[in-house]
Amino acid sequence: MKYISTRGKAPALTFSEALLAGLAPDGGLYVPETWPSFTPGEIAGFKGRPYADVAFEVMAKFVDGEIADDILRAMIDDAYGTFHHPATVPLVQLGPNNWLLELFHGPTLAFKDVAMQILARLMDHVLTETGKRLTIVGATSGDTGGAALEAFKSCDGIDTFFMYPHGKVSDFQRRQMTTVGAPNCHAIAVDGSFDDCQSMVKSMFAHEAFRERVQLSAVNSINWGRIMAQVVYYFTAATALGAPSQKVCFTVPTGNFGDIYAGFVARQMGLRIDQLVIATNENDILTRTRATGVHKLGKVRPTITPSMDIQISSNFERLLFEASARDADLVVALMRDLRKGGSYTLPEAVQSFIADNFEAGAASEAETLAEIGRLYRETGYLCDPHTAVALHVARQHAKPNVPMITLSTAHPAKFPDAVRDAIGKTPHPPEWADIAKDRAETVTRLENNQRDVEKFVLAESRLGSGQNVRDPEGNP
Ligand SMILES: *Cc1c(COP(=O)(O)O)cnc(C)c1O
């Protein structure tokens, strides 16, 4: 299977190539040339199987033989062996036909673990096969950095650096980044904002000599490997509740459009999903786009659901490609309008495709807090604010005879302030996650200065410091 760019001007790549490339050289995102699919009988066969079994069946369709089955299977077992629940991503019932899919039982209590854990292993495997190394540099406002550093710590071929704004992430999030305890993983506290960190990453990618020397790479949510991993739980959750003979609905708290796009991919692969509901916070650009066909950037408003505080949802481009019947020229034109004038208007056929395939709704800050409180009073269940946004929206789309599955993307202990504001109680992390409390923190504090950060990456990475000869035995 080949992977093509949504902007149509980049050569088609193999799975392994697309995995390492991330973004296409024409600025587009990679998607499979054709959609693989399952028959209703095959989908029915997923019911009740271990998560890793279904993960293997789904991912094998996209890997398409490029990695030997037994190796792929071992990587999947390893990746999901890090999860602290025998069901990996368990379903919890909140009411009649009302279900929560808990995606936060991974090592950093965030749904990002589901994709990062397997992405790290896949990338390391492909690099090792070709005797290469690379260096990942990223910026994080909290969650992604922890999940990435944790996932990439055992990768011999990869040095990983994550910058975060000093003093602006929670203690819990900081500790997750600073207690990884691996020589190839580095947390950098920058004296600046998240935007400062982000813009330094962009400048480093534009700095060719640096980029080439360290073989700079990124693990942001546009990587096809991350999308692929997220398709799996749509199949496990839907079949657990009776698919394919029973249709189900999903509501997904949305930021970069990666998670909900994976649901769309599951549908392309044959899963019968009744409604796919986009849930946003007050940054509701996607909800407005669906309703009006006009995609107009505003200012990002900071909310109690920071992982959804996004105006540019990168993966939305993949949906535009599909909604326009894969018209790459149209995608290029829309992206140019967005860059130049801060907005684009969808052709009617594209807008109606999106409106036919997705429902959408938004929750205000007050509604989000009220939802945490209501759920706690009714069921005793504590949810995180991102999950609460989705539960609020899901309630407005509930249908009497169709199970509604809301994706729960973080453990409430990751966002204790919002939960305390809602119910006056502080949520606690599970005991195993508290272990990090005893570990020493390792972090490098740097000024908001690209030169200083590059110097640090050059000194600490194996490619930058000239130790890029790989041991044939595979030792670091
Ligand atoms: C990343 C994230 C989201 C949004 O997921 P997208 O794939 O970016 O839409 C929602 N909730 C939490 C807690 C997240 O970390």
Short mmCIF file of C-alpha atoms and ligand atoms in Angstrom, two decimals:
data_model
loop_
_atom_site.label_atom_id
_atom_site.label_comp_id
_atom_site.label_asym_id
_atom_site.label_seq_id
_atom_site.Cartn_x
_atom_site.Cartn_y
_atom_site.Cartn_z
CA MET A 1 0.00 0.00 0.00
CA LYS A 2 1.26 3.46 -0.93
CA TYR A 3 0.70 6.73 0.93
CA ILE A 4 -0.08 9.92 -0.97
CA SER A 5 -0.07 13.57 0.01
CA THR A 6 -3.28 15.57 0.44
CA ARG A 7 -1.66 18.30 -1.69
CA GLY A 8 -0.84 16.00 -4.58
CA LYS A 9 2.68 17.23 -5.31
CA ALA A 10 4.81 14.79 -3.31
CA PRO A 11 5.91 11.31 -4.40
CA ALA A 12 3.91 8.39 -3.00
CA LEU A 13 5.69 6.67 -0.11
CA THR A 14 5.69 3.27 1.51
CA PHE A 15 4.33 2.87 5.05
CA SER A 16 7.82 3.03 6.60
CA GLU A 17 8.74 6.12 4.61
CA ALA A 18 5.52 7.92 5.52
CA LEU A 19 6.09 7.00 9.17
CA LEU A 20 9.50 8.66 9.27
CA ALA A 21 8.54 11.61 7.06
CA GLY A 22 5.58 12.88 9.11
CA LEU A 23 4.68 15.89 6.97
CA ALA A 24 4.93 15.59 3.15
CA PRO A 25 7.46 17.84 1.37
CA ASP A 26 4.61 19.68 -0.43
CA GLY A 27 3.19 20.63 2.97
CA GLY A 28 0.43 18.02 2.78
CA LEU A 29 -0.43 15.07 4.99
CA TYR A 30 -0.06 11.43 4.02
CA VAL A 31 -3.11 9.22 3.58
CA PRO A 32 -3.43 5.68 2.20
CA GLU A 33 -3.93 5.59 -1.55
CA THR A 34 -7.00 3.39 -1.06
CA TRP A 35 -8.96 2.45 2.06
CA PRO A 36 -8.47 -1.10 3.30
CA SER A 37 -11.65 -2.66 4.64
CA PHE A 38 -13.12 -5.43 6.74
CA THR A 39 -16.23 -7.45 5.95
CA PRO A 40 -19.09 -7.41 8.48
CA GLY A 41 -18.11 -10.99 9.37
CA GLU A 42 -14.53 -9.99 10.12
CA ILE A 43 -15.74 -7.06 12.22
CA ALA A 44 -18.09 -9.33 14.15
CA GLY A 45 -15.08 -11.53 14.86
CA PHE A 46 -13.36 -8.72 16.81
CA LYS A 47 -15.94 -8.90 19.59
CA GLY A 48 -14.41 -9.86 22.91
CA ARG A 49 -10.90 -10.37 21.53
CA PRO A 50 -7.90 -8.92 23.41
CA TYR A 51 -7.09 -5.34 22.40
CA ALA A 52 -3.69 -6.35 20.96
CA ASP A 53 -5.36 -8.91 18.65
CA VAL A 54 -7.62 -6.30 17.10
CA ALA A 55 -4.77 -3.77 17.01
CA PHE A 56 -2.76 -6.26 14.99
CA GLU A 57 -5.61 -6.92 12.53
CA VAL A 58 -6.21 -3.20 11.96
CA MET A 59 -2.56 -2.10 11.77
CA ALA A 60 -1.55 -4.99 9.51
CA LYS A 61 -3.90 -3.54 6.87
CA PHE A 62 -1.87 -0.33 6.83
CA VAL A 63 1.61 -1.82 7.33
CA ASP A 64 0.74 -4.16 4.46
CA GLY A 65 3.55 -6.67 4.96
CA GLU A 66 6.38 -4.14 5.28
CA ILE A 67 7.05 -5.39 8.79
CA ALA A 68 6.94 -9.14 9.39
CA ASP A 69 3.75 -10.20 11.18
CA ASP A 70 5.52 -11.69 14.22
CA ILE A 71 7.61 -8.53 14.70
CA LEU A 72 4.60 -6.24 14.35
CA ARG A 73 2.67 -8.40 16.79
CA ALA A 74 5.50 -8.31 19.34
CA MET A 75 5.69 -4.50 19.10
CA ILE A 76 1.95 -4.19 19.65
CA ASP A 77 2.05 -6.55 22.65
CA ASP A 78 4.92 -4.55 24.09
CA ALA A 79 3.26 -1.16 23.47
CA TYR A 80 -0.06 -2.09 25.08
CA GLY A 81 1.65 -4.09 27.81
CA THR A 82 2.51 -0.69 29.30
CA PHE A 83 -1.19 -0.04 29.97
CA HIS A 84 -2.49 -0.57 33.47
CA HIS A 85 -5.78 -2.24 32.60
CA PRO A 86 -6.39 -5.74 31.24
CA ALA A 87 -8.85 -4.34 28.66
CA THR A 88 -6.29 -1.65 27.64
CA VAL A 89 -9.09 0.84 26.86
CA PRO A 90 -12.09 -0.23 28.98
CA LEU A 91 -15.71 0.82 28.49
CA VAL A 92 -17.54 2.16 31.53
CA GLN A 93 -21.32 2.44 31.63
CA LEU A 94 -22.71 5.76 32.87
CA GLY A 95 -26.40 5.18 32.10
CA PRO A 96 -28.77 3.45 29.68
CA ASN A 97 -26.98 3.33 26.31
CA ASN A 98 -24.43 5.80 27.66
CA TRP A 99 -20.82 4.67 27.72
CA LEU A 100 -17.40 6.12 28.35
CA LEU A 101 -14.33 4.74 26.60
CA GLU A 102 -11.40 5.24 28.98
CA LEU A 103 -8.31 5.88 26.88
CA PHE A 104 -6.12 7.00 29.78
CA HIS A 105 -4.71 3.84 31.34
CA GLY A 106 -1.31 4.28 29.67
CA PRO A 107 1.90 5.27 31.44
CA THR A 108 1.19 9.04 31.44
CA LEU A 109 -2.58 8.82 32.05
CA ALA A 110 -3.31 10.51 28.72
CA PHE A 111 -4.92 9.17 25.57
CA LYS A 112 -1.78 10.26 23.67
CA ASP A 113 -0.12 7.11 25.08
CA VAL A 114 -2.30 4.88 22.86
CA ALA A 115 -0.62 6.23 19.74
CA MET A 116 2.81 7.23 21.08
CA GLN A 117 3.63 3.83 22.58
CA ILE A 118 3.29 2.04 19.25
CA LEU A 119 4.61 4.94 17.13
CA ALA A 120 7.91 4.92 19.07
CA ARG A 121 8.38 1.20 18.54
CA LEU A 122 7.49 1.35 14.85
CA MET A 123 9.85 4.27 14.19
CA ASP A 124 12.70 2.67 16.11
CA HIS A 125 12.23 -0.60 14.26
CA VAL A 126 12.28 1.05 10.82
CA LEU A 127 15.39 3.08 11.76
CA THR A 128 17.20 0.05 13.12
CA GLU A 129 16.48 -1.91 9.93
CA THR A 130 18.15 0.81 7.89
CA GLY A 131 20.95 1.55 10.38
CA LYS A 132 19.79 5.15 10.83
CA ARG A 133 19.17 7.49 13.72
CA LEU A 134 17.12 10.63 14.13
CA THR A 135 16.44 13.37 16.64
CA ILE A 136 12.98 14.46 17.72
CA VAL A 137 12.46 18.00 18.98
CA GLY A 138 9.01 19.08 20.13
CA ALA A 139 7.16 21.70 22.12
CA THR A 140 4.46 20.85 24.62
CA SER A 141 1.95 22.68 26.74
CA GLY A 142 1.83 19.62 28.98
CA ASP A 143 0.44 16.30 27.79
CA THR A 144 2.18 15.41 24.54
CA GLY A 145 5.70 15.90 25.94
CA GLY A 146 5.19 13.46 28.78
CA ALA A 147 3.65 10.81 26.53
CA ALA A 148 6.40 11.20 23.91
CA LEU A 149 9.37 11.16 26.31
CA GLU A 150 7.94 8.12 28.07
CA ALA A 151 7.31 6.28 24.79
CA PHE A 152 10.65 7.06 23.15
CA LYS A 153 12.86 6.28 26.17
CA SER A 154 13.62 2.76 25.00
CA CYS A 155 14.39 3.72 21.38
CA ASP A 156 18.02 3.15 20.54
CA GLY A 157 17.78 5.04 17.26
CA ILE A 158 16.13 8.19 18.57
CA ASP A 159 17.09 11.09 20.85
CA THR A 160 14.07 13.04 22.04
CA PHE A 161 13.90 16.62 23.32
CA PHE A 162 10.76 18.36 24.54
CA MET A 163 10.53 22.02 25.46
CA TYR A 164 7.86 23.28 27.84
CA PRO A 165 7.19 26.77 29.22
CA HIS A 166 8.94 27.00 32.60
CA GLY A 167 6.45 27.32 35.47
CA LYS A 168 3.42 26.97 33.17
CA VAL A 169 2.75 23.23 33.28
CA SER A 170 1.29 21.42 36.28
CA ASP A 171 3.62 19.72 38.79
CA PHE A 172 2.25 16.39 37.66
CA GLN A 173 2.94 17.11 34.00
CA ARG A 174 6.42 18.43 34.76
CA ARG A 175 7.33 15.38 36.81
CA GLN A 176 6.19 13.11 34.00
CA MET A 177 8.72 14.80 31.71
CA THR A 178 11.58 15.17 34.18
CA THR A 179 11.56 11.72 35.81
CA VAL A 180 11.77 9.54 32.68
CA GLY A 181 15.35 8.69 33.63
CA ALA A 182 16.70 7.81 30.17
CA PRO A 183 19.88 9.26 28.64
CA ASN A 184 18.21 9.76 25.24
CA CYS A 185 15.21 11.73 26.60
CA HIS A 186 15.52 15.37 27.60
CA ALA A 187 13.08 17.82 29.15
CA ILE A 188 13.90 21.48 28.55
CA ALA A 189 12.24 24.19 30.63
CA VAL A 190 12.20 27.37 28.55
CA ASP A 191 11.86 30.84 30.05
CA GLY A 192 8.98 31.74 27.76
CA SER A 193 5.48 30.73 26.66
CA PHE A 194 4.27 27.62 24.85
CA ASP A 195 4.08 29.69 21.66
CA ASP A 196 7.76 30.64 22.11
CA CYS A 197 8.65 26.94 22.36
CA GLN A 198 6.52 26.11 19.35
CA SER A 199 8.02 28.83 17.21
CA MET A 200 11.54 27.69 18.13
CA VAL A 201 10.68 24.21 16.85
CA LYS A 202 9.49 25.72 13.59
CA SER A 203 12.68 27.79 13.25
CA MET A 204 14.82 24.73 13.92
CA PHE A 205 13.10 22.91 11.08
CA ALA A 206 13.82 25.90 8.85
CA HIS A 207 17.50 25.91 9.90
CA GLU A 208 18.79 23.49 7.27
CA ALA A 209 22.32 22.84 8.57
CA PHE A 210 20.94 21.99 12.02
CA ARG A 211 18.05 19.97 10.63
CA GLU A 212 20.35 17.84 8.48
CA ARG A 213 23.02 17.35 11.14
CA VAL A 214 20.65 15.91 13.74
CA GLN A 215 18.16 14.41 11.24
CA LEU A 216 15.39 16.42 12.84
CA SER A 217 11.96 14.82 13.09
CA ALA A 218 8.62 15.47 14.78
CA VAL A 219 5.94 13.29 16.33
CA ASN A 220 2.99 15.65 16.09
CA SER A 221 -0.50 14.37 15.49
CA ILE A 222 -0.22 14.54 11.70
CA ASN A 223 1.94 11.40 11.64
CA TRP A 224 -0.01 8.62 9.92
CA GLY A 225 1.26 6.13 12.51
CA ARG A 226 -0.61 7.97 15.23
CA ILE A 227 -3.88 8.02 13.29
CA MET A 228 -3.60 4.32 12.48
CA ALA A 229 -3.19 3.42 16.15
CA GLN A 230 -6.30 5.39 17.08
CA VAL A 231 -8.54 3.58 14.58
CA VAL A 232 -8.30 0.40 16.67
CA TYR A 233 -10.41 1.43 19.65
CA TYR A 234 -13.36 2.41 17.48
CA PHE A 235 -13.52 -1.24 16.42
CA THR A 236 -13.05 -2.71 19.90
CA ALA A 237 -15.60 -0.41 21.53
CA ALA A 238 -18.23 -0.74 18.78
CA THR A 239 -18.04 -4.52 18.62
CA ALA A 240 -18.18 -4.81 22.41
CA LEU A 241 -21.56 -3.04 22.21
CA GLY A 242 -22.95 -5.14 19.38
CA ALA A 243 -21.47 -3.89 16.09
CA PRO A 244 -21.79 -4.62 13.25
CA SER A 245 -25.44 -5.65 13.70
CA GLN A 246 -25.94 -2.81 16.20
CA LYS A 247 -24.99 0.72 15.10
CA VAL A 248 -23.25 2.91 17.66
CA CYS A 249 -22.48 6.64 18.03
CA PHE A 250 -19.23 8.23 19.15
CA THR A 251 -18.59 11.68 20.63
CA VAL A 252 -14.99 12.83 20.62
CA PRO A 253 -13.35 15.79 22.42
CA THR A 254 -11.53 17.41 19.53
CA GLY A 255 -8.46 19.61 19.15
CA ASN A 256 -6.20 18.71 16.25
CA PHE A 257 -8.90 16.49 14.68
CA GLY A 258 -6.67 13.37 14.91
CA ASP A 259 -8.81 11.33 17.26
CA ILE A 260 -12.15 11.89 15.54
CA TYR A 261 -10.58 11.53 12.10
CA ALA A 262 -9.51 8.03 13.19
CA GLY A 263 -13.23 7.31 13.76
CA PHE A 264 -13.92 8.46 10.22
CA VAL A 265 -11.19 6.08 9.01
CA ALA A 266 -12.82 3.20 10.91
CA ARG A 267 -16.05 4.03 9.08
CA GLN A 268 -14.20 4.05 5.73
CA MET A 269 -12.93 0.58 6.66
CA GLY A 270 -16.44 -0.76 7.06
CA LEU A 271 -17.45 -0.01 10.65
CA ARG A 272 -21.08 1.11 10.78
CA ILE A 273 -21.07 4.25 12.91
CA ASP A 274 -24.38 6.05 13.20
CA GLN A 275 -23.18 9.48 14.36
CA LEU A 276 -19.63 10.76 14.77
CA VAL A 277 -19.93 13.83 16.96
CA ILE A 278 -17.22 16.51 17.11
CA ALA A 279 -17.11 18.10 20.57
CA THR A 280 -15.22 21.36 21.01
CA ASN A 281 -14.75 23.85 23.82
CA GLU A 282 -15.25 27.60 23.33
CA ASN A 283 -12.65 27.41 20.54
CA ASP A 284 -15.42 26.11 18.29
CA ILE A 285 -14.05 26.76 14.81
CA LEU A 286 -14.89 23.21 13.67
CA THR A 287 -18.49 23.42 14.88
CA ARG A 288 -18.88 26.70 13.00
CA THR A 289 -17.24 25.32 9.87
CA ARG A 290 -19.68 22.41 9.76
CA ALA A 291 -22.66 24.70 10.20
CA THR A 292 -21.67 27.55 7.87
CA GLY A 293 -19.05 26.21 5.46
CA VAL A 294 -16.81 29.11 6.46
CA HIS A 295 -13.57 28.25 8.24
CA LYS A 296 -12.39 31.44 9.89
CA LEU A 297 -9.46 31.58 12.29
CA GLY A 298 -9.92 33.52 15.49
CA LYS A 299 -7.71 34.03 18.51
CA VAL A 300 -7.14 30.99 20.67
CA ARG A 301 -9.01 31.41 23.97
CA PRO A 302 -7.33 29.68 26.89
CA THR A 303 -9.76 27.32 28.65
CA ILE A 304 -9.73 24.64 31.35
CA THR A 305 -9.38 22.12 28.49
CA PRO A 306 -5.97 23.20 27.12
CA SER A 307 -5.53 20.20 24.82
CA MET A 308 -8.48 21.48 22.79
CA ASP A 309 -7.38 25.14 22.69
CA ILE A 310 -6.63 25.08 19.00
CA GLN A 311 -7.65 27.14 15.99
CA ILE A 312 -5.74 25.30 13.28
CA SER A 313 -6.74 21.63 13.43
CA SER A 314 -4.01 20.07 11.29
CA ASN A 315 -5.79 16.79 10.58
CA PHE A 316 -8.86 18.58 9.23
CA GLU A 317 -6.92 18.77 5.96
CA ARG A 318 -7.21 14.99 5.67
CA LEU A 319 -10.99 15.29 5.92
CA LEU A 320 -11.07 18.08 3.32
CA PHE A 321 -9.18 15.79 0.95
CA GLU A 322 -11.77 13.06 1.40
CA ALA A 323 -14.77 15.41 1.40
CA SER A 324 -13.69 16.85 -1.95
CA ALA A 325 -13.37 13.35 -3.48
CA ARG A 326 -9.58 13.66 -3.15
CA ASP A 327 -9.23 16.94 -5.02
CA ALA A 328 -5.65 17.92 -4.06
CA ASP A 329 -5.84 21.17 -6.06
CA LEU A 330 -8.82 22.28 -4.01
CA VAL A 331 -6.99 21.43 -0.77
CA VAL A 332 -4.00 23.49 -1.92
CA ALA A 333 -6.28 26.43 -2.76
CA LEU A 334 -8.10 26.29 0.59
CA MET A 335 -4.84 26.12 2.53
CA ARG A 336 -3.51 29.09 0.59
CA ASP A 337 -6.65 31.11 1.43
CA LEU A 338 -6.22 30.19 5.07
CA ARG A 339 -2.59 31.22 5.15
CA LYS A 340 -3.16 34.47 3.29
CA GLY A 341 -6.48 35.68 4.59
CA GLY A 342 -7.11 33.63 7.73
CA SER A 343 -10.17 31.89 6.31
CA TYR A 344 -11.61 29.73 3.56
CA THR A 345 -15.09 28.94 2.29
CA LEU A 346 -15.98 25.36 1.44
CA PRO A 347 -17.65 24.48 -1.84
CA GLU A 348 -21.21 23.33 -1.16
CA ALA A 349 -20.53 19.66 -1.94
CA VAL A 350 -17.62 19.59 0.51
CA GLN A 351 -19.64 21.22 3.26
CA SER A 352 -22.53 18.81 2.80
CA PHE A 353 -20.17 15.82 2.86
CA ILE A 354 -18.86 17.04 6.21
CA ALA A 355 -22.34 17.78 7.55
CA ASP A 356 -23.51 14.31 6.44
CA ASN A 357 -20.58 12.54 8.08
CA PHE A 358 -20.31 14.48 11.34
CA GLU A 359 -22.43 16.11 13.98
CA ALA A 360 -20.86 18.82 16.11
CA GLY A 361 -21.37 20.79 19.28
CA ALA A 362 -19.49 22.98 21.74
CA ALA A 363 -19.42 23.34 25.53
CA SER A 364 -18.71 26.57 27.40
CA GLU A 365 -16.48 26.69 30.49
CA ALA A 366 -19.56 26.81 32.75
CA GLU A 367 -21.17 23.88 30.95
CA THR A 368 -17.95 21.87 31.26
CA LEU A 369 -17.72 22.43 35.01
CA ALA A 370 -21.44 21.70 35.41
CA GLU A 371 -21.00 18.42 33.53
CA ILE A 372 -18.22 17.26 35.87
CA GLY A 373 -20.49 18.06 38.82
CA ARG A 374 -23.61 16.46 37.38
CA LEU A 375 -21.81 13.22 36.50
CA TYR A 376 -20.23 13.05 39.95
CA ARG A 377 -23.55 13.59 41.72
CA GLU A 378 -25.42 11.10 39.53
CA THR A 379 -22.89 8.28 39.38
CA GLY A 380 -19.96 9.05 41.69
CA TYR A 381 -17.69 9.02 38.65
CA LEU A 382 -15.00 11.71 38.35
CA CYS A 383 -14.14 12.79 34.81
CA ASP A 384 -11.53 15.18 33.46
CA PRO A 385 -12.67 18.47 31.84
CA HIS A 386 -11.90 17.34 28.23
CA THR A 387 -14.13 14.33 28.76
CA ALA A 388 -16.76 16.61 30.29
CA VAL A 389 -16.86 18.78 27.14
CA ALA A 390 -17.62 15.66 25.13
CA LEU A 391 -20.21 14.34 27.60
CA HIS A 392 -22.05 17.66 27.46
CA VAL A 393 -22.19 17.52 23.66
CA ALA A 394 -22.97 13.77 23.61
CA ARG A 395 -26.08 14.33 25.72
CA GLN A 396 -27.50 16.59 23.02
CA HIS A 397 -27.01 13.90 20.38
CA ALA A 398 -28.20 10.84 22.29
CA LYS A 399 -30.63 8.56 20.44
CA PRO A 400 -32.96 6.21 22.31
CA ASN A 401 -31.86 2.88 20.82
CA VAL A 402 -28.27 3.55 19.90
CA PRO A 403 -25.35 3.22 22.32
CA MET A 404 -23.48 6.53 22.65
CA ILE A 405 -19.76 6.08 23.34
CA THR A 406 -17.93 9.16 24.60
CA LEU A 407 -14.16 9.10 24.41
CA SER A 408 -12.45 9.91 27.70
CA THR A 409 -9.04 11.33 26.90
CA ALA A 410 -7.40 12.03 30.25
CA HIS A 411 -7.43 10.83 33.84
CA PRO A 412 -9.05 13.52 36.05
CA ALA A 413 -5.87 13.71 38.19
CA LYS A 414 -4.13 15.36 35.23
CA PHE A 415 -6.44 18.37 35.57
CA PRO A 416 -7.03 18.64 39.32
CA ASP A 417 -7.81 22.38 39.39
CA ALA A 418 -10.83 22.15 37.09
CA VAL A 419 -12.16 19.13 38.95
CA ARG A 420 -11.71 20.91 42.30
CA ASP A 421 -13.55 23.97 40.94
CA ALA A 422 -16.41 21.75 39.84
CA ILE A 423 -16.95 19.56 42.90
CA GLY A 424 -14.62 20.80 45.62
CA LYS A 425 -12.66 17.55 45.69
CA THR A 426 -9.16 16.81 44.39
CA PRO A 427 -8.84 13.76 42.16
CA HIS A 428 -5.89 11.47 42.88
CA PRO A 429 -3.79 9.57 40.38
CA PRO A 430 -3.76 5.78 40.66
CA GLU A 431 -1.14 4.43 43.04
CA TRP A 432 1.19 3.17 40.32
CA ALA A 433 1.39 6.63 38.74
CA ASP A 434 2.28 8.22 42.06
CA ILE A 435 5.58 6.33 42.11
CA ALA A 436 7.22 9.13 40.13
CA LYS A 437 7.04 11.22 43.30
CA ASP A 438 10.16 9.55 44.72
CA ARG A 439 12.24 9.93 41.59
CA ALA A 440 14.76 12.73 41.11
CA GLU A 441 13.97 15.27 38.42
CA THR A 442 16.32 15.91 35.51
CA VAL A 443 15.62 19.05 33.53
CA THR A 444 17.65 21.68 31.71
CA ARG A 445 16.51 25.26 32.02
CA LEU A 446 17.27 27.43 29.00
CA GLU A 447 16.51 30.95 27.92
CA ASN A 448 14.01 31.62 25.16
CA ASN A 449 16.76 31.56 22.57
CA GLN A 450 16.97 29.23 19.60
CA ARG A 451 20.80 29.24 19.55
CA ASP A 452 20.98 27.99 23.14
CA VAL A 453 18.46 25.23 22.51
CA GLU A 454 20.21 24.11 19.33
CA LYS A 455 23.55 24.07 21.17
CA PHE A 456 22.04 21.86 23.85
CA VAL A 457 20.52 19.47 21.29
CA LEU A 458 23.82 19.26 19.40
CA ALA A 459 25.75 18.48 22.58
CA GLU A 460 23.29 15.94 23.97
CA SER A 461 22.13 14.08 20.86
CA ARG A 462 24.21 11.26 19.44
CA LEU A 463 23.97 12.64 15.91
CA GLY A 464 24.82 16.17 17.02
CA SER A 465 27.78 15.10 19.12
CA GLY A 466 29.19 12.78 16.46
CA GLN A 467 28.39 9.47 18.18
CA ASN A 468 26.17 8.31 15.39
CA VAL A 469 27.94 5.02 14.65
CA ARG A 470 25.46 2.31 15.51
CA ASP A 471 26.67 -0.80 17.25
CA PRO A 472 25.94 -3.79 14.96
CA GLU A 473 24.78 -5.72 18.04
CA GLY A 474 22.12 -3.06 18.50
CA ASN A 475 23.51 -1.69 21.76
CA PRO A 476 23.17 2.04 22.31
C1 LIG B 1 -4.81 15.69 22.50
C2 LIG B 1 -6.01 15.69 23.37
C3 LIG B 1 -7.31 15.89 22.85
C4 LIG B 1 -7.59 16.22 21.40
O1 LIG B 1 -7.26 15.20 20.50
P1 LIG B 1 -7.06 15.57 18.94
O2 LIG B 1 -6.61 14.30 18.31
O3 LIG B 1 -6.01 16.64 18.92
O4 LIG B 1 -8.36 16.05 18.43
C5 LIG B 1 -8.38 15.83 23.73
N1 LIG B 1 -8.20 15.61 25.05
C6 LIG B 1 -6.97 15.42 25.58
C7 LIG B 1 -6.85 15.22 27.05
C8 LIG B 1 -5.84 15.45 24.77
O5 LIG B 1 -4.63 15.28 25.31
#
